[in-house]
mmCIF file of C-alpha atoms in Angstrom:
data_model
loop_
_atom_site.group_PDB
_atom_site.id
_atom_site.type_symbol
_atom_site.label_atom_id
_atom_site.label_comp_id
_atom_site.label_asym_id
_atom_site.label_seq_id
_atom_site.Cartn_x
_atom_site.Cartn_y
_atom_site.Cartn_z
ATOM 1 C CA MET A 1 19.788 -41.868 -46.106
ATOM 2 C CA ASN A 2 18.272 -40.832 -42.761
ATOM 3 C CA THR A 3 20.972 -39.488 -40.470
ATOM 4 C CA ALA A 4 18.711 -38.183 -37.712
ATOM 5 C CA TYR A 5 17.593 -41.168 -35.666
ATOM 6 C CA THR A 6 15.872 -41.263 -32.309
ATOM 7 C CA THR A 7 17.271 -43.726 -29.803
ATOM 8 C CA LYS A 8 14.152 -45.857 -30.310
ATOM 9 C CA GLU A 9 14.830 -45.950 -34.064
ATOM 10 C CA ILE A 10 18.467 -46.848 -33.456
ATOM 11 C CA GLN A 11 17.464 -49.637 -31.112
ATOM 12 C CA ALA A 12 14.836 -50.940 -33.546
ATOM 13 C CA ARG A 13 17.250 -50.892 -36.496
ATOM 14 C CA VAL A 14 19.916 -52.784 -34.542
ATOM 15 C CA GLU A 15 17.275 -55.272 -33.340
ATOM 16 C CA ALA A 16 16.123 -55.851 -36.933
ATOM 17 C CA TYR A 17 19.706 -56.446 -38.013
ATOM 18 C CA ILE A 18 20.657 -58.794 -35.149
ATOM 19 C CA SER A 19 17.372 -60.727 -35.183
ATOM 20 C CA GLN A 20 18.100 -62.094 -38.671
ATOM 21 C CA PHE A 21 20.936 -64.222 -37.254
ATOM 22 C CA LYS A 22 20.486 -67.417 -35.215
ATOM 23 C CA GLU A 23 23.302 -66.402 -32.866
ATOM 24 C CA GLY A 24 21.506 -63.236 -31.732
ATOM 25 C CA TYR A 25 23.192 -60.956 -29.228
ATOM 26 C CA PHE A 26 26.415 -61.889 -27.475
ATOM 27 C CA SER A 27 26.411 -62.491 -23.716
ATOM 28 C CA PRO A 28 26.795 -59.406 -21.496
ATOM 29 C CA LEU A 29 30.408 -60.310 -20.715
ATOM 30 C CA SER A 30 31.265 -60.716 -24.404
ATOM 31 C CA MET A 31 29.434 -57.475 -25.143
ATOM 32 C CA LEU A 32 31.529 -55.661 -22.552
ATOM 33 C CA ALA A 33 34.706 -57.092 -24.072
ATOM 34 C CA ARG A 34 33.532 -55.933 -27.503
ATOM 35 C CA MET A 35 32.754 -52.455 -26.129
ATOM 36 C CA THR A 36 36.230 -52.281 -24.580
ATOM 37 C CA GLU A 37 37.760 -53.273 -27.910
ATOM 38 C CA GLU A 38 35.843 -50.531 -29.723
ATOM 39 C CA VAL A 39 36.824 -47.900 -27.149
ATOM 40 C CA GLY A 40 40.444 -48.963 -27.654
ATOM 41 C CA GLU A 41 40.045 -48.450 -31.397
ATOM 42 C CA LEU A 42 38.592 -44.992 -30.727
ATOM 43 C CA ALA A 43 41.563 -44.178 -28.486
ATOM 44 C CA ARG A 44 43.934 -45.225 -31.254
ATOM 45 C CA GLU A 45 42.173 -42.989 -33.792
ATOM 46 C CA VAL A 46 42.116 -40.020 -31.398
ATOM 47 C CA ASN A 47 45.831 -40.508 -30.779
ATOM 48 C CA HIS A 48 46.500 -40.609 -34.536
ATOM 49 C CA THR A 49 44.307 -37.584 -35.255
ATOM 50 C CA TYR A 50 45.009 -35.347 -32.255
ATOM 51 C CA GLY A 51 48.014 -36.901 -30.570
ATOM 52 C CA GLU A 52 51.653 -37.285 -31.351
ATOM 53 C CA LYS A 53 51.485 -40.758 -32.912
ATOM 54 C CA PRO A 54 51.047 -40.594 -36.681
ATOM 55 C CA LYS A 55 49.294 -43.415 -38.463
ATOM 56 C CA LYS A 56 51.456 -45.891 -40.388
ATOM 57 C CA ALA A 57 50.926 -45.991 -44.141
ATOM 58 C CA SER A 58 49.807 -49.614 -43.803
ATOM 59 C CA GLU A 59 47.054 -48.828 -41.254
ATOM 60 C CA ALA A 60 43.392 -48.643 -42.242
ATOM 61 C CA ALA A 61 41.901 -45.223 -42.885
ATOM 62 C CA ASN A 62 39.391 -45.318 -40.032
ATOM 63 C CA THR A 63 38.230 -42.073 -38.479
ATOM 64 C CA VAL A 64 37.028 -40.938 -35.082
ATOM 65 C CA THR A 65 33.547 -40.787 -36.642
ATOM 66 C CA ASP A 66 33.793 -44.431 -37.756
ATOM 67 C CA GLU A 67 34.873 -45.562 -34.301
ATOM 68 C CA LEU A 68 32.150 -43.569 -32.531
ATOM 69 C CA GLY A 69 29.626 -45.210 -34.864
ATOM 70 C CA ASP A 70 30.966 -48.651 -33.920
ATOM 71 C CA ILE A 71 30.627 -47.767 -30.235
ATOM 72 C CA ILE A 72 27.017 -46.659 -30.756
ATOM 73 C CA PHE A 73 26.288 -49.983 -32.486
ATOM 74 C CA VAL A 74 27.843 -52.096 -29.724
ATOM 75 C CA LEU A 75 26.270 -49.942 -26.988
ATOM 76 C CA THR A 76 22.892 -50.415 -28.648
ATOM 77 C CA CYS A 77 23.422 -54.172 -28.905
ATOM 78 C CA PHE A 78 24.308 -54.207 -25.204
ATOM 79 C CA ALA A 79 21.194 -52.210 -24.266
ATOM 80 C CA ASN A 80 18.907 -54.297 -26.471
ATOM 81 C CA SER A 81 20.267 -57.571 -25.105
ATOM 82 C CA LEU A 82 19.435 -56.431 -21.572
ATOM 83 C CA ASP A 83 16.100 -54.823 -22.573
ATOM 84 C CA ILE A 84 17.293 -51.346 -21.590
ATOM 85 C CA ASP A 85 15.699 -48.301 -23.213
ATOM 86 C CA LEU A 86 18.555 -45.971 -24.157
ATOM 87 C CA SER A 87 16.335 -42.882 -23.923
ATOM 88 C CA GLU A 88 15.411 -43.746 -20.348
ATOM 89 C CA ALA A 89 19.037 -44.511 -19.458
ATOM 90 C CA PHE A 90 20.164 -41.208 -20.994
ATOM 91 C CA GLU A 91 17.444 -39.220 -19.195
ATOM 92 C CA LYS A 92 18.385 -40.758 -15.857
ATOM 93 C CA SER A 93 22.074 -40.025 -16.436
ATOM 94 C CA MET A 94 21.520 -36.422 -17.588
ATOM 95 C CA THR A 95 19.274 -35.699 -14.615
ATOM 96 C CA LYS A 96 22.039 -36.965 -12.337
ATOM 97 C CA PHE A 97 24.655 -34.738 -13.999
ATOM 98 C CA GLU A 98 22.366 -31.708 -14.134
ATOM 99 C CA THR A 99 21.659 -31.936 -10.411
ATOM 100 C CA ARG A 100 24.792 -33.405 -8.848
ATOM 101 C CA ASP A 101 27.256 -31.474 -11.010
ATOM 102 C CA LYS A 102 25.301 -28.268 -11.666
ATOM 103 C CA ASP A 103 27.809 -26.140 -9.724
ATOM 104 C CA ARG A 104 30.913 -28.218 -10.335
ATOM 105 C CA TRP A 105 32.417 -26.105 -13.132
ATOM 106 C CA THR A 106 32.569 -22.415 -13.947
ATOM 107 C CA LYS A 107 29.520 -21.357 -15.935
ATOM 108 C CA LYS A 108 29.859 -19.173 -18.987
ATOM 109 C CA THR A 109 28.609 -15.621 -18.734
ATOM 110 C CA GLN A 110 27.117 -13.302 -21.378
ATOM 111 C CA GLU A 111 30.630 -12.026 -22.123
ATOM 112 C CA ASP A 112 32.055 -15.527 -22.820
#
């Protein structure tokens, strides 16, 4: 099993999966609702794992890893449906953070 995918490979694999169904991708609004749902599930898992709210015995054994994977899938569906290249979107975002926020926080030194 390949666990080191490029964003292009992720997008192609999701496209291959979705394209086998007549329904195709959801609308952007439905995709956003689905993304919000998945982020909520991630929040629940983080709260169970790192917060003060233990999981009930009857609750599914999902993990933070599982929920992050679901978010990557939905995010990729969203990008594909709008013909957005995730690598380009990431590059644009990182450039913004690396320039706008370069002096925002305290940088580590050799001693850190």
